[in-house]
Structures are given as C-alpha cells and as structure tokens.
PDB file of C-alpha atoms in Angstrom:
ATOM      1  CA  UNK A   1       0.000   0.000   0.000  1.00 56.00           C
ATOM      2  CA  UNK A   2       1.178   3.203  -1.112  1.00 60.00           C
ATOM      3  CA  UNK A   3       2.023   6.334   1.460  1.00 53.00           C
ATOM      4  CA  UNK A   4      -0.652   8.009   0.058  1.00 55.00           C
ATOM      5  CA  UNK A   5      -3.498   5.370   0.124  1.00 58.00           C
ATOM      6  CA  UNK A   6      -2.074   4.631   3.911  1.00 55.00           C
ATOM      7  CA  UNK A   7      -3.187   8.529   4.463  1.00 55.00           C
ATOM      8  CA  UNK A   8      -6.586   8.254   3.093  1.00 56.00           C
ATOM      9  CA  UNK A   9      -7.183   5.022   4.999  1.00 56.00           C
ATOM     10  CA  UNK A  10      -6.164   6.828   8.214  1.00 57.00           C
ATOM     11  CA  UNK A  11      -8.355   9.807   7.015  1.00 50.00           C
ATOM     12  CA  UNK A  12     -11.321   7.479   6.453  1.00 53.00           C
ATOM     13  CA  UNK A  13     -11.164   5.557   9.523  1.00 50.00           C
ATOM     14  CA  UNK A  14     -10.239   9.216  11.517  1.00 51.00           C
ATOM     15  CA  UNK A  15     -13.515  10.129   9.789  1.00 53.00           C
ATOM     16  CA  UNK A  16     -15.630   6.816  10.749  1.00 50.00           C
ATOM     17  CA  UNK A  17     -14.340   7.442  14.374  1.00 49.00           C
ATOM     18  CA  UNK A  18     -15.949  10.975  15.046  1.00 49.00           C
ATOM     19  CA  UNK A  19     -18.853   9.828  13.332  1.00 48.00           C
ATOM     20  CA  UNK A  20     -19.727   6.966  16.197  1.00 45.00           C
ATOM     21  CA  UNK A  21     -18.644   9.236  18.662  1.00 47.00           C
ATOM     22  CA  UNK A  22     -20.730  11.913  17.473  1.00 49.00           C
ATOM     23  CA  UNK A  23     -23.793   9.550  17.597  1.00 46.00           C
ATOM     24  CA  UNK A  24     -23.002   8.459  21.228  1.00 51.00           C
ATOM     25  CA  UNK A  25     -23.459  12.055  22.291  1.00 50.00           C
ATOM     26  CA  UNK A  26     -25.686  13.180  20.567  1.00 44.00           C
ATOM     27  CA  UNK A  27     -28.726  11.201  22.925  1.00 46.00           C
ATOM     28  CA  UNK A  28     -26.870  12.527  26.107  1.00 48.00           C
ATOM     29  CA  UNK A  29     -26.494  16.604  24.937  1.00 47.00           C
ATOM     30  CA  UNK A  30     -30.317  16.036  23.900  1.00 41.00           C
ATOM     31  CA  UNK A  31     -30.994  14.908  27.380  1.00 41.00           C
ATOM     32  CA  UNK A  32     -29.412  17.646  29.091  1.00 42.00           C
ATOM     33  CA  UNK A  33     -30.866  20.245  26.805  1.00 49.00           C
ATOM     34  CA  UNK A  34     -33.839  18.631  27.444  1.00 44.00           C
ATOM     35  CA  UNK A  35     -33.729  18.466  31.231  1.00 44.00           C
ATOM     36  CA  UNK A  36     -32.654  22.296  31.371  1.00 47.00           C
ATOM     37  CA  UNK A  37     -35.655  23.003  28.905  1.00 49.00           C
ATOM     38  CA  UNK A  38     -37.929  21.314  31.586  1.00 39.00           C
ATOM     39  CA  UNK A  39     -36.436  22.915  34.754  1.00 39.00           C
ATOM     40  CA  UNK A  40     -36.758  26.444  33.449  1.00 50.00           C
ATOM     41  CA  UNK A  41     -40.712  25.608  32.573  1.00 45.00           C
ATOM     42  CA  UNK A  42     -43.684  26.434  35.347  1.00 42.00           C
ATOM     43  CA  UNK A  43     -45.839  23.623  35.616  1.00 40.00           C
ATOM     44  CA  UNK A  44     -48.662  23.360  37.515  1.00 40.00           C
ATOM     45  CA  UNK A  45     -49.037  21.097  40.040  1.00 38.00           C
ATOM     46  CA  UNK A  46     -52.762  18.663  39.618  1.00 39.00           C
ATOM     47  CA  UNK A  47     -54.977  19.658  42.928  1.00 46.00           C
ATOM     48  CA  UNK A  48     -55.108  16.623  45.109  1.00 64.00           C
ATOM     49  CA  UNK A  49     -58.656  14.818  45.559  1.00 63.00           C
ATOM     50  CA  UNK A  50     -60.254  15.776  48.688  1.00 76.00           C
ATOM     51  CA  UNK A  51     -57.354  18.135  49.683  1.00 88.00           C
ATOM     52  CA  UNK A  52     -57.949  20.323  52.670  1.00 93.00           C
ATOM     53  CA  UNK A  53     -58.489  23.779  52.114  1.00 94.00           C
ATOM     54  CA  UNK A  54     -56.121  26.258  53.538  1.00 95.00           C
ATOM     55  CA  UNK A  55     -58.328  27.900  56.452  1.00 96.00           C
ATOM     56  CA  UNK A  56     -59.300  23.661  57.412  1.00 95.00           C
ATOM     57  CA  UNK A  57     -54.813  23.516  57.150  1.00 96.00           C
ATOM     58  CA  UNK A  58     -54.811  26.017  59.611  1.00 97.00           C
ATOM     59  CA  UNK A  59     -56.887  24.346  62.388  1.00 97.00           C
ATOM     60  CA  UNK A  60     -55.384  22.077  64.544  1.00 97.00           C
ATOM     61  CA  UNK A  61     -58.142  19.515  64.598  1.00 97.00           C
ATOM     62  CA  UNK A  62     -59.332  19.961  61.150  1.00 97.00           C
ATOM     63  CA  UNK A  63     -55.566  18.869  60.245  1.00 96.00           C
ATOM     64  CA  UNK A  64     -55.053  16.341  62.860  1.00 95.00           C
ATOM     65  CA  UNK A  65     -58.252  14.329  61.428  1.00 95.00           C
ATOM     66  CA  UNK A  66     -57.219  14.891  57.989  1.00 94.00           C
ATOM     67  CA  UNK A  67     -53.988  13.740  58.868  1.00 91.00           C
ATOM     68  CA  UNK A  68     -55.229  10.757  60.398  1.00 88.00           C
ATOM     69  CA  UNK A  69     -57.280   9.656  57.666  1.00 80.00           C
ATOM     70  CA  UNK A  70     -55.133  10.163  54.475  1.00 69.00           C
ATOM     71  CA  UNK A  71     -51.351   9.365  55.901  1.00 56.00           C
ATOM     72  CA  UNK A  72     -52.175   7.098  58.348  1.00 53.00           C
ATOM     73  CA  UNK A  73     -54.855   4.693  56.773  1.00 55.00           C
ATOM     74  CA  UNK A  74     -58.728   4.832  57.160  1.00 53.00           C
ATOM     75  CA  UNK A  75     -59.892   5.541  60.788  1.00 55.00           C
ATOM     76  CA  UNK A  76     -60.564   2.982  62.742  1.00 55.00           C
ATOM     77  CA  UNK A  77     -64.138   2.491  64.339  1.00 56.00           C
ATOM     78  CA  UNK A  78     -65.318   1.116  67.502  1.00 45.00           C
ATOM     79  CA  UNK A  79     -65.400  -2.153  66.536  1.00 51.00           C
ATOM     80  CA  UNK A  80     -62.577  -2.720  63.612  1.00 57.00           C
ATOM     81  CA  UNK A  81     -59.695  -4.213  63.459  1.00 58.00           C
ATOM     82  CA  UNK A  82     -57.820  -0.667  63.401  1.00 73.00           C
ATOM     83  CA  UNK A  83     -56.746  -0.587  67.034  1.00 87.00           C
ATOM     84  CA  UNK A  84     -54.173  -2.168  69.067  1.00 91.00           C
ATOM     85  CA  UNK A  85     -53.992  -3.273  72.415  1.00 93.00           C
ATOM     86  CA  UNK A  86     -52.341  -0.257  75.069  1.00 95.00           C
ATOM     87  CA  UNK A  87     -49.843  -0.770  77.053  1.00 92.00           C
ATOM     88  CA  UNK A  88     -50.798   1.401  79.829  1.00 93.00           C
ATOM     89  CA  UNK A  89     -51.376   0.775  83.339  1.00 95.00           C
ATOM     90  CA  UNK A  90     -54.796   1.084  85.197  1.00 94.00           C
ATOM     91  CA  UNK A  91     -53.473   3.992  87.231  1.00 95.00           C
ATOM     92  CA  UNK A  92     -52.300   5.275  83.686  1.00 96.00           C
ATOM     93  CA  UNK A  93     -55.741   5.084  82.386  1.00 96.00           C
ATOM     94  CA  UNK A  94     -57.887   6.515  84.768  1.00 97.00           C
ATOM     95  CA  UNK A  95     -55.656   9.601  84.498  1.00 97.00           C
ATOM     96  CA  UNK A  96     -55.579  10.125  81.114  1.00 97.00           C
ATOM     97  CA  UNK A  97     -59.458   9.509  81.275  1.00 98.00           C
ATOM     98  CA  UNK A  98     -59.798  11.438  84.100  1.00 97.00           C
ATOM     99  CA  UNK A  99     -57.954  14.555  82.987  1.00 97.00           C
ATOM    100  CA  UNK A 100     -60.471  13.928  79.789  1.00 98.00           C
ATOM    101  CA  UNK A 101     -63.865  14.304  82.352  1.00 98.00           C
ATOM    102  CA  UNK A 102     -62.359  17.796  83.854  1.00 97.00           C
ATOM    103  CA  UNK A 103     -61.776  19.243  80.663  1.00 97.00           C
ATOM    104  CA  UNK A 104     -64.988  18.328  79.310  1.00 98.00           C
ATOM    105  CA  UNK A 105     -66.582  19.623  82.841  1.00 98.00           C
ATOM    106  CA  UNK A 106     -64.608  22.655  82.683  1.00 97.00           C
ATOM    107  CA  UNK A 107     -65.743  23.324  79.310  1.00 97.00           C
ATOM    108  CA  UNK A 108     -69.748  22.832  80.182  1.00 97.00           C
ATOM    109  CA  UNK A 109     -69.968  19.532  78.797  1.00 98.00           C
ATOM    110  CA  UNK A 110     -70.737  17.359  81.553  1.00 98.00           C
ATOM    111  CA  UNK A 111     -72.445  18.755  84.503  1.00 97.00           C
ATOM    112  CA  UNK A 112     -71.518  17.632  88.360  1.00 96.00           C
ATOM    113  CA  UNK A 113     -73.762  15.037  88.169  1.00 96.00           C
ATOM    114  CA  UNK A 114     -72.600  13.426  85.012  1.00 97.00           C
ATOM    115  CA  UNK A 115     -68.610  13.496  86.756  1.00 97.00           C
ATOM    116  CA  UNK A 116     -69.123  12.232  89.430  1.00 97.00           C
ATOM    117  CA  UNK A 117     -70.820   9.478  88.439  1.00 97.00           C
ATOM    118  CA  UNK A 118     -67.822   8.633  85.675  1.00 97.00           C
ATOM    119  CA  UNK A 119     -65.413   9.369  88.451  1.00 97.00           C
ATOM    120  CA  UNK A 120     -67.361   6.864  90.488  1.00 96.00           C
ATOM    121  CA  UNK A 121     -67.037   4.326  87.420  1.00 96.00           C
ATOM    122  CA  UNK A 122     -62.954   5.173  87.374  1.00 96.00           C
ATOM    123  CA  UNK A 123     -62.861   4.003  90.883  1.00 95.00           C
ATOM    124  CA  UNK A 124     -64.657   0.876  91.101  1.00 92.00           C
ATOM    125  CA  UNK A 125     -63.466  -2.432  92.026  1.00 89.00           C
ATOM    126  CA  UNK A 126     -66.290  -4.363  90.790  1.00 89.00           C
ATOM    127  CA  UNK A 127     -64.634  -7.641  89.409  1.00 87.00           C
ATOM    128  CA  UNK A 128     -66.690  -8.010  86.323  1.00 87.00           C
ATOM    129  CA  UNK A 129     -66.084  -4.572  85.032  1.00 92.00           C
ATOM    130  CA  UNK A 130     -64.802  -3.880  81.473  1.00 94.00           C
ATOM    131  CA  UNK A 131     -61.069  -1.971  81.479  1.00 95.00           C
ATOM    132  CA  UNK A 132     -59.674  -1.643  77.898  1.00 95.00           C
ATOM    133  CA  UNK A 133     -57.441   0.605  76.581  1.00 96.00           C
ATOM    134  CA  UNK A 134     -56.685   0.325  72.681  1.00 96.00           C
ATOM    135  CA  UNK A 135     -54.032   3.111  70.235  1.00 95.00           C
ATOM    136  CA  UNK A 136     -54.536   3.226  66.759  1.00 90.00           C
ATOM    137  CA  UNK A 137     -51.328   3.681  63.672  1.00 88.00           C
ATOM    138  CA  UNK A 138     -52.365   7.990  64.109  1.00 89.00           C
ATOM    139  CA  UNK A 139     -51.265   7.833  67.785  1.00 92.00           C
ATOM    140  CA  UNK A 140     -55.217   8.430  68.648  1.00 94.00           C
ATOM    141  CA  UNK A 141     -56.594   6.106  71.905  1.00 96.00           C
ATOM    142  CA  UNK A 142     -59.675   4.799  72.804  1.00 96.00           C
ATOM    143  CA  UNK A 143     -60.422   3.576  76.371  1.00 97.00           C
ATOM    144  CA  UNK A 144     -63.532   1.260  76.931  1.00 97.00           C
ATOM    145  CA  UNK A 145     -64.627   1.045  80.666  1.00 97.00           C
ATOM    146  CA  UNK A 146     -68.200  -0.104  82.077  1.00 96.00           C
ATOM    147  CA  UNK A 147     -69.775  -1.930  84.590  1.00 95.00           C
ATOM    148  CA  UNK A 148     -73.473  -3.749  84.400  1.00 92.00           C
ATOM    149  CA  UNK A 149     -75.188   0.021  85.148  1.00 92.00           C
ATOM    150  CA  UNK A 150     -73.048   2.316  83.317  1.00 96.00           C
ATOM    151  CA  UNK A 151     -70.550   2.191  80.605  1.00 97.00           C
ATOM    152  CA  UNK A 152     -67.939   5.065  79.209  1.00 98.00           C
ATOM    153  CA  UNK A 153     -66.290   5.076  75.698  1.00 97.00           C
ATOM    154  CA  UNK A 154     -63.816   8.305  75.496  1.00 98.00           C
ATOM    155  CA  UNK A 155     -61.562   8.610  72.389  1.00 97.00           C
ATOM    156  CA  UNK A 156     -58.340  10.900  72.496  1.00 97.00           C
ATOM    157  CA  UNK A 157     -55.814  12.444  69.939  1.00 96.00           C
ATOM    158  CA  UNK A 158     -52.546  12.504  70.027  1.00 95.00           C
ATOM    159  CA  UNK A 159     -52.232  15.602  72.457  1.00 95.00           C
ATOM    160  CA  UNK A 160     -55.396  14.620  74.143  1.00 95.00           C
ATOM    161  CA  UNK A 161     -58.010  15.919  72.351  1.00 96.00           C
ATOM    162  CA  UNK A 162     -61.258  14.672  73.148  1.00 97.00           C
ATOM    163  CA  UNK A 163     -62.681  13.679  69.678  1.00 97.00           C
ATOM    164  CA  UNK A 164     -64.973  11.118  70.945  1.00 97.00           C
ATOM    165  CA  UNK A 165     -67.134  10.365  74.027  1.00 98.00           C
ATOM    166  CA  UNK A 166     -70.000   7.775  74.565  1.00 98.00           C
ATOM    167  CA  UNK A 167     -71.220   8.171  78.508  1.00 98.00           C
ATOM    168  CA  UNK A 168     -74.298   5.832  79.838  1.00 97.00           C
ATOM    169  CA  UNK A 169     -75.472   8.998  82.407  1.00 97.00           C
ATOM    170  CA  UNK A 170     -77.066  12.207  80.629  1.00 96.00           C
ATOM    171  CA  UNK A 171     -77.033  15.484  81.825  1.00 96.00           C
ATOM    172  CA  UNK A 172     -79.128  18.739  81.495  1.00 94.00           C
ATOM    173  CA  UNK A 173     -78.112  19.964  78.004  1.00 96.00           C
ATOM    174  CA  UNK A 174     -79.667  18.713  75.131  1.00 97.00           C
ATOM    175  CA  UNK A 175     -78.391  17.489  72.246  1.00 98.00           C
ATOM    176  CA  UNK A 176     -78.055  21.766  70.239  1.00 98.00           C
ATOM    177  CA  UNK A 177     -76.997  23.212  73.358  1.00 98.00           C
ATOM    178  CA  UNK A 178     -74.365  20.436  73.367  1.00 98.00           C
ATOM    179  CA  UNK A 179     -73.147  20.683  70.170  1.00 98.00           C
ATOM    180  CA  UNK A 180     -72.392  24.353  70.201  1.00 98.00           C
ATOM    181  CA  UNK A 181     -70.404  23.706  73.313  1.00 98.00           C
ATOM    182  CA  UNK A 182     -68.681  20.920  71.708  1.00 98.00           C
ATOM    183  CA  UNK A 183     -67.709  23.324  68.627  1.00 98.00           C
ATOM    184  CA  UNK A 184     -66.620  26.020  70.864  1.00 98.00           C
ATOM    185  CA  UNK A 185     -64.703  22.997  72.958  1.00 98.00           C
ATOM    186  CA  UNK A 186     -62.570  22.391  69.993  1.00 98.00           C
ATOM    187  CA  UNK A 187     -61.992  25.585  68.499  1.00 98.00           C
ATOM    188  CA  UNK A 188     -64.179  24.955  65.163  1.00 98.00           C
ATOM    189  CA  UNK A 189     -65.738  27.585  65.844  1.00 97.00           C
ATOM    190  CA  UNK A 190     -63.991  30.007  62.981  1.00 97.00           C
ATOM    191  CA  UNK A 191     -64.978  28.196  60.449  1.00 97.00           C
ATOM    192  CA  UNK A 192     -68.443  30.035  58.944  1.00 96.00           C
ATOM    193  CA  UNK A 193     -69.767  27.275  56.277  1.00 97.00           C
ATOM    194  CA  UNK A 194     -71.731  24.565  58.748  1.00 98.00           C
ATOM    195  CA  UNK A 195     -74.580  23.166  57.542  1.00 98.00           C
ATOM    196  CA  UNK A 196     -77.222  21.467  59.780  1.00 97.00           C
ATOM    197  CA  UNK A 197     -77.459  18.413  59.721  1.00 97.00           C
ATOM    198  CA  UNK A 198     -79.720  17.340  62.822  1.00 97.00           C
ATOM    199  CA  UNK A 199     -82.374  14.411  62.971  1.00 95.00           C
ATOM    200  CA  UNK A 200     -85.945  16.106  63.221  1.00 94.00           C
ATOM    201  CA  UNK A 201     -86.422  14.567  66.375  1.00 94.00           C
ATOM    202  CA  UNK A 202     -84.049  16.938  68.078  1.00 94.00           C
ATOM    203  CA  UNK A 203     -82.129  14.218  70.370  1.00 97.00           C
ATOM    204  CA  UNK A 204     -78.691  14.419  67.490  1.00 98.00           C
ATOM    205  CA  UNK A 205     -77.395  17.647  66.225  1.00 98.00           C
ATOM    206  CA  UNK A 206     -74.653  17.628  63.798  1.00 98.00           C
ATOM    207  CA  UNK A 207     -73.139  19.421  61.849  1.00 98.00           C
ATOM    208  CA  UNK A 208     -70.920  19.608  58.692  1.00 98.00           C
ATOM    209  CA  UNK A 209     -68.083  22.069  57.247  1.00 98.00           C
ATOM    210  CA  UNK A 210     -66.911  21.615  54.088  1.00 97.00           C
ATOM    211  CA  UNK A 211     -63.730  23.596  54.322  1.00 97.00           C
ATOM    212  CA  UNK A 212     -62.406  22.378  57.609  1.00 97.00           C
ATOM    213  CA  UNK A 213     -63.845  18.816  56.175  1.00 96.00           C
ATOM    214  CA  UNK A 214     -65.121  18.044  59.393  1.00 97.00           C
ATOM    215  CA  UNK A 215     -68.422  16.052  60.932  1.00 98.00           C
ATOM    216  CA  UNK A 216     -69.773  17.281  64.472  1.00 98.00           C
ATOM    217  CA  UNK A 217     -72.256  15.862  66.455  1.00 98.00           C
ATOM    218  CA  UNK A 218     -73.597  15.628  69.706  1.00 98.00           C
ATOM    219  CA  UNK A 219     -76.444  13.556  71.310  1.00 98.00           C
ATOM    220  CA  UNK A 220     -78.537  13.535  74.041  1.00 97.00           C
ATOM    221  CA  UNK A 221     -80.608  10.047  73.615  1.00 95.00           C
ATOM    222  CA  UNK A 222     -79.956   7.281  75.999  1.00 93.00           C
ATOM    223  CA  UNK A 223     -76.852   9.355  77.647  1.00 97.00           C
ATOM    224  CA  UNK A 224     -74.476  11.669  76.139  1.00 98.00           C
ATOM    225  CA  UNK A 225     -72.344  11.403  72.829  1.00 98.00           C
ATOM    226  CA  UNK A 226     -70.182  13.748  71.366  1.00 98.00           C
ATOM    227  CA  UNK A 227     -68.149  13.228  68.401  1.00 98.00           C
ATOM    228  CA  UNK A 228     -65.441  14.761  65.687  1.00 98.00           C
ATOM    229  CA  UNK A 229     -64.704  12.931  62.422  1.00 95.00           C
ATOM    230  CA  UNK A 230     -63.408  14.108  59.135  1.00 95.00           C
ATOM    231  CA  UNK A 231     -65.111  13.755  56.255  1.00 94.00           C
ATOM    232  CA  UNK A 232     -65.283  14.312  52.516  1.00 93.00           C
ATOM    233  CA  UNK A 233     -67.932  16.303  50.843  1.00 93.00           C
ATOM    234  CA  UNK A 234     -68.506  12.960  48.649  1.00 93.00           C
ATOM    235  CA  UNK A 235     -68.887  11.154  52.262  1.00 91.00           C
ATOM    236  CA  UNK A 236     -71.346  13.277  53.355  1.00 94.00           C
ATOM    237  CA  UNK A 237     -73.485  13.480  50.150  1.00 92.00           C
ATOM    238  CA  UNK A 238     -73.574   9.740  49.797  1.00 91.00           C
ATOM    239  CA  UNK A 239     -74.387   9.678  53.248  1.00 88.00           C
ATOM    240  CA  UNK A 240     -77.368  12.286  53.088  1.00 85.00           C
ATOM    241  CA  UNK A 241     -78.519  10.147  49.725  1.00 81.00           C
ATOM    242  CA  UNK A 242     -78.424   6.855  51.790  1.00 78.00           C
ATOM    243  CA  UNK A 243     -80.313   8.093  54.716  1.00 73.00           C
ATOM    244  CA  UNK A 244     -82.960  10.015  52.622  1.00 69.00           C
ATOM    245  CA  UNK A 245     -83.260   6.305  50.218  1.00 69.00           C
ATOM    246  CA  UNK A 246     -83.727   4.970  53.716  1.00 67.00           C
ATOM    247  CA  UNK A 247     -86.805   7.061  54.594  1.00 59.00           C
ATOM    248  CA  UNK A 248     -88.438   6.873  51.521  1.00 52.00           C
TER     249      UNK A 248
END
C-alpha cells in the first residue's frame, strides 16, 4: 500500500471514528438540553382529591383528622380491626381519662352530676367490670370502661383531644346546646360554612363544614355522645342520599 493510500485510509477511519462518537453524544447533549428546557418551565401542580383547604390547614383539629385519615390509613371504628392493644397501666388510664372528664366539665360539657358518676365508674373495684385501653397507627386512643349500670367510651388524639365520648349517664343539656359547646370545645368555631345536619327529632345535632372537612355531632338520647370525624364532601353526600333512600 502506497504512502498516500495509507493517508486516506487513516483519514477514512479518523472520519468513521468521530462519526460513532458523534452519535453516542448526541442522545446525552439532547438529554441535558432537554432536562434544562424542563427545569426552566412552570408547571402546575394537579390539585389533590379531597385536599384540605387552607383555612381547614390552619386548624389544629381539622388537620389532625385529615392527617389521620389520608397518611395514616382509614380511621378505625369502635369495633374494627384498626386498634391495638395499650400498654398502659390502670393507674395510667384513669388519668388520662380522668384529665379527659375535667376538661370536658370545665368546658360545660358534663355537669356535676354526670362526673361524678364517671369518676365513680374510674374508681370501682367491681370484678366483672370492662377496662380496655386500645391506640390506633395515628397515635389516637380509645379507652372502653363499664360496669353492668353504666358504661364510658372516650376517644383521644394525640395531644389529648377529646374527639370522641359515649357516657351511659345524661345530663341537662340537650343534644343543640351540646353541640355548640362541643364546637366552641374544639376551636371549630372560625370556620363560617356549617350546615345542619340534625335528625328532626331533636335528640342528634350535627353538623358539617366543608372547608375544615369536618363532621360534628352531639347527642342527648340514651346518655351523652359527642363526636369529631373528618369527612369528605362525597362522604357526606352519599351519606345524606343513603339516609334520605332509607326514609323513603
């Protein structure tokens, strides 16, 4: 082979090299042109099903239910499979429960009457009576005590809030009176959008707020009840549709 067809040869395969090496890079200085394209574009980010609004973000309890329901699973009820047995010791309980009873007499909720009868319950040594204590995945716990005469469900958050209470012994509010008292006990009260939703007999009144996404009720039938749950708009229509299908 000649000098000169050597140099063409060396030329071509010069050539054929850059070539290949061009194509390898080409894919990579697309992706970062690509990626720097993206980055310096706004998008806007898809609104989240169900998301809170910012006023219900703001309120503690609004939040903490919210919380509970859509990071830590579905909540529980009374009788699911959602709770876990409590490690806590009697004297443990009947504090925590206790310290429940004065804030909820403090706050007009239960009259002297109604605690001192649940104290009464706290302290009994009656050797058929119920004691159970039960926490949930949110942190929230549930303590179940009763005897043959009376019998006390109480349901706490995380920093104690009292989000639900079941007590045998009624007192002198009724089931309105109670409710307002119950809003005003867990500082709802800001948000302006409740709508009524109380049985026409007058012994439940509940309420519902779409922005802080939150059920409140209170009862006065067969004891007391007072209760806090979060709940979607679509929850609460279905749940209007299936009561009104159910009175038809």
């Amino acid at each position: 082979m000649s000098k000169k067809q050597r140099i063409k040869t060396s030329l071509f395969c010069a050539g054929a090299l850059l070539l290949v090496l061009a194509c390898m890079g080409l894919p990579s200085a697309f992706c970062v042109m690509q990626q720097a394209r993206l980055l310096q574009t706004s998008h806007s980010r898809p609104a989240e099903e169900n998301a809170l609004s910012s006023q219900g973000r703001e309120n503690a309890l609004a939040k903490l239910l919210y919380d509970r329901q859509f990071l830590a699973g579905s909540t529980p009820e009374w009788d699911s499979t959602g709770w876990q047995v409590l490690e806590q010791t009697e004297e443990g309980q009947m504090n925590s429960i206790g310290a429940a009873l004065e804030q909820l007499r403090k706050a007009g909720l239960l009259d002297e009457t109604q605690t001192a009868a649940a104290y009464a319950l706290l302290e009994t040594e009656q050797p058929d009576a119920c004691k159970n204590a039960m926490r949930d995945a949110a942190g929230f716990v549930r303590y179940e005590w009763g005897t043959e005469a009376d019998s006390l469900l109480l349901e706490l958050g995380p920093g104690e809030e009292v989000v639900r209470l079941r007590w045998s012994v009624g007192g002198q509010l009724r089931a309105a009176e109670l409710l307002e008292a119950y809003k005003r006990f867990l500082n709802v009260t800001e948000f302006t959008d409740w709508k009524d939703l109380s049985s026409e007999d007058g012994h439940l009144a509940a309420a519902y707020s779409p922005a802080a996404q939150l059920y409140v009720y209170a009862s006065d039938k067969g004891g007391t009840e007072l209760g806090a749950e979060h709940k979607t708009p679509e929850q609460i229509a279905t749940a209007m549709k299936d009561k009104k299908e159910g009175t038809a």
